[in-house]
PDB file of C-alpha atoms in Angstrom:
ATOM      1  CA  MET R   1      39.644 -68.649 -48.018  1.00 58.00           C
ATOM      2  CA  ASN R   2      42.356 -66.743 -46.685  1.00 78.00           C
ATOM      3  CA  THR R   3      43.499 -67.744 -43.129  1.00 90.00           C
ATOM      4  CA  SER R   4      43.720 -64.421 -41.657  1.00 91.00           C
ATOM      5  CA  VAL R   5      40.192 -63.897 -43.004  1.00 93.00           C
ATOM      6  CA  GLU R   6      38.644 -66.780 -40.764  1.00 94.00           C
ATOM      7  CA  GLN R   7      40.452 -65.953 -38.209  1.00 95.00           C
ATOM      8  CA  LEU R   8      39.240 -61.972 -38.023  1.00 93.00           C
ATOM      9  CA  LYS R   9      35.500 -63.829 -38.675  1.00 95.00           C
ATOM     10  CA  ALA R  10      35.976 -66.144 -35.402  1.00 96.00           C
ATOM     11  CA  LEU R  11      37.091 -63.304 -33.359  1.00 96.00           C
ATOM     12  CA  ALA R  12      34.078 -61.269 -34.267  1.00 96.00           C
ATOM     13  CA  ASP R  13      32.069 -62.788 -32.255  1.00 96.00           C
ATOM     14  CA  PRO R  14      31.721 -61.341 -28.864  1.00 95.00           C
ATOM     15  CA  THR R  15      31.671 -64.918 -26.882  1.00 96.00           C
ATOM     16  CA  ARG R  16      34.705 -66.243 -29.010  1.00 96.00           C
ATOM     17  CA  LEU R  17      36.721 -63.428 -28.399  1.00 96.00           C
ATOM     18  CA  ALA R  18      36.063 -63.670 -25.046  1.00 96.00           C
ATOM     19  CA  ILE R  19      37.300 -67.388 -24.789  1.00 96.00           C
ATOM     20  CA  VAL R  20      40.396 -66.451 -26.743  1.00 96.00           C
ATOM     21  CA  GLN R  21      41.267 -63.599 -24.162  1.00 96.00           C
ATOM     22  CA  LYS R  22      40.700 -66.483 -20.870  1.00 96.00           C
ATOM     23  CA  LEU R  23      42.580 -68.482 -22.939  1.00 97.00           C
ATOM     24  CA  ALA R  24      45.506 -66.285 -23.081  1.00 95.00           C
ATOM     25  CA  GLN R  25      45.548 -65.814 -19.878  1.00 96.00           C
ATOM     26  CA  HIS R  26      46.089 -69.633 -18.912  1.00 96.00           C
ATOM     27  CA  ASN R  27      48.397 -72.422 -20.832  1.00 94.00           C
ATOM     28  CA  GLU R  28      45.585 -74.632 -21.204  1.00 96.00           C
ATOM     29  CA  LEU R  29      42.267 -74.944 -20.045  1.00 96.00           C
ATOM     30  CA  CYS R  30      39.520 -77.905 -19.969  1.00 94.00           C
ATOM     31  CA  ALA R  31      36.145 -77.593 -21.675  1.00 93.00           C
ATOM     32  CA  CYS R  32      34.606 -78.177 -18.274  1.00 91.00           C
ATOM     33  CA  ASN R  33      36.233 -74.740 -17.032  1.00 92.00           C
ATOM     34  CA  LEU R  34      35.414 -72.603 -20.068  1.00 92.00           C
ATOM     35  CA  LEU R  35      31.051 -74.121 -20.059  1.00 90.00           C
ATOM     36  CA  ASP R  36      31.533 -72.813 -15.977  1.00 89.00           C
ATOM     37  CA  ASP R  37      33.362 -69.389 -16.910  1.00 89.00           C
ATOM     38  CA  PHE R  38      31.219 -68.447 -19.711  1.00 89.00           C
ATOM     39  CA  ALA R  39      27.564 -69.674 -18.436  1.00 84.00           C
ATOM     40  CA  ILE R  40      26.741 -71.457 -21.705  1.00 91.00           C
ATOM     41  CA  THR R  41      25.732 -74.952 -22.721  1.00 94.00           C
ATOM     42  CA  GLN R  42      28.261 -77.393 -23.681  1.00 93.00           C
ATOM     43  CA  PRO R  43      26.426 -77.553 -27.185  1.00 96.00           C
ATOM     44  CA  THR R  44      26.937 -73.981 -28.008  1.00 97.00           C
ATOM     45  CA  LEU R  45      30.692 -74.212 -26.317  1.00 96.00           C
ATOM     46  CA  SER R  46      31.228 -76.913 -28.840  1.00 96.00           C
ATOM     47  CA  PHE R  47      30.272 -74.777 -31.786  1.00 97.00           C
ATOM     48  CA  HIS R  48      32.222 -71.767 -30.703  1.00 97.00           C
ATOM     49  CA  MET R  49      35.358 -73.884 -29.964  1.00 97.00           C
ATOM     50  CA  LYS R  50      34.653 -75.364 -33.372  1.00 97.00           C
ATOM     51  CA  LYS R  51      34.949 -72.265 -35.411  1.00 97.00           C
ATOM     52  CA  LEU R  52      38.211 -71.347 -32.942  1.00 97.00           C
ATOM     53  CA  THR R  53      39.953 -74.583 -33.972  1.00 97.00           C
ATOM     54  CA  THR R  54      38.926 -74.465 -37.672  1.00 96.00           C
ATOM     55  CA  SER R  55      40.311 -70.986 -38.066  1.00 96.00           C
ATOM     56  CA  GLY R  56      43.937 -72.103 -36.275  1.00 96.00           C
ATOM     57  CA  LEU R  57      43.664 -70.105 -33.281  1.00 97.00           C
ATOM     58  CA  VAL R  58      42.800 -72.488 -31.046  1.00 97.00           C
ATOM     59  CA  LEU R  59      43.963 -76.182 -30.669  1.00 98.00           C
ATOM     60  CA  ALA R  60      42.368 -78.913 -28.478  1.00 97.00           C
ATOM     61  CA  ARG R  61      43.329 -82.020 -27.156  1.00 96.00           C
ATOM     62  CA  LYS R  62      41.665 -85.125 -25.968  1.00 95.00           C
ATOM     63  CA  ASP R  63      42.250 -86.169 -22.111  1.00 93.00           C
ATOM     64  CA  GLY R  64      39.894 -88.738 -21.336  1.00 93.00           C
ATOM     65  CA  ILE R  65      36.254 -87.732 -21.375  1.00 91.00           C
ATOM     66  CA  TRP R  66      37.266 -83.845 -21.612  1.00 89.00           C
ATOM     67  CA  ILE R  67      39.008 -81.936 -24.246  1.00 94.00           C
ATOM     68  CA  LYS R  68      41.665 -79.337 -23.240  1.00 96.00           C
ATOM     69  CA  TYR R  69      42.142 -76.116 -25.199  1.00 97.00           C
ATOM     70  CA  ARG R  70      45.420 -73.813 -25.636  1.00 97.00           C
ATOM     71  CA  LEU R  71      46.028 -71.025 -27.800  1.00 97.00           C
ATOM     72  CA  ASN R  72      47.929 -71.512 -30.586  1.00 97.00           C
ATOM     73  CA  THR R  73      50.055 -68.484 -29.911  1.00 95.00           C
ATOM     74  CA  ASP R  74      51.924 -69.014 -33.451  1.00 95.00           C
ATOM     75  CA  ALA R  75      48.694 -68.132 -35.467  1.00 95.00           C
ATOM     76  CA  VAL R  76      47.962 -65.254 -33.192  1.00 94.00           C
ATOM     77  CA  LYS R  77      51.542 -63.981 -33.925  1.00 93.00           C
ATOM     78  CA  ASP R  78      51.053 -64.474 -37.870  1.00 92.00           C
ATOM     79  CA  LEU R  79      47.587 -62.397 -37.468  1.00 93.00           C
ATOM     80  CA  VAL R  80      48.783 -59.717 -35.171  1.00 91.00           C
ATOM     81  CA  GLU R  81      51.813 -59.561 -37.904  1.00 91.00           C
ATOM     82  CA  THR R  82      49.408 -59.552 -40.821  1.00 89.00           C
ATOM     83  CA  LEU R  83      47.043 -56.592 -38.953  1.00 90.00           C
ATOM     84  CA  SER R  84      50.386 -54.745 -38.036  1.00 91.00           C
ATOM     85  CA  LEU R  85      51.107 -54.008 -41.933  1.00 75.00           C
ATOM     86  CA  THR R  86      51.926 -50.720 -42.829  1.00 62.00           C
ATOM     87  CA  PRO R  87      50.633 -49.047 -46.111  1.00 61.00           C
ATOM     88  CA  GLU R  88      54.260 -48.929 -47.620  1.00 58.00           C
ATOM     89  CA  SER R  89      54.499 -52.708 -47.434  1.00 52.00           C
ATOM     90  CA  THR R  90      51.394 -53.424 -49.203  1.00 53.00           C
ATOM     91  CA  THR R  91      51.591 -54.202 -52.891  1.00 56.00           C
ATOM     92  CA  ASP R  92      48.397 -52.233 -54.077  1.00 56.00           C
ATOM     93  CA  GLY R  93      50.362 -49.123 -55.242  1.00 55.00           C
ATOM     94  CA  CYS R  94      48.416 -46.382 -53.828  1.00 57.00           C
ATOM     95  CA  SER R  95      50.882 -43.616 -52.644  1.00 56.00           C
ATOM     96  CA  CYS R  96      47.963 -41.896 -50.977  1.00 58.00           C
ATOM     97  CA  SER R  97      47.895 -40.542 -47.279  1.00 59.00           C
ATOM     98  CA  SER R  98      45.055 -39.889 -45.625  1.00 54.00           C
TER      99      SER R  98
END
């Protein structure tokens, strides 16, 4: 499936969107910080982070017993560019105006 579609599906969940917004404010966050900030269980956080890392929006690295997460800024930029396409730049051939 299209990467952009997977990323948008990942962001469609309010908790995952909030996690991405939180990561955008920090260089890197430990899973323990996210657990405290969102008052969710560890299995729930793992589920959400799996969706975000699989979509490519978030990068993870192991640090001792914890996993640290950061936003994949390149993936976010690509997604923004995809969403910023103007009708003239699409290839569907429609010249209709709304």
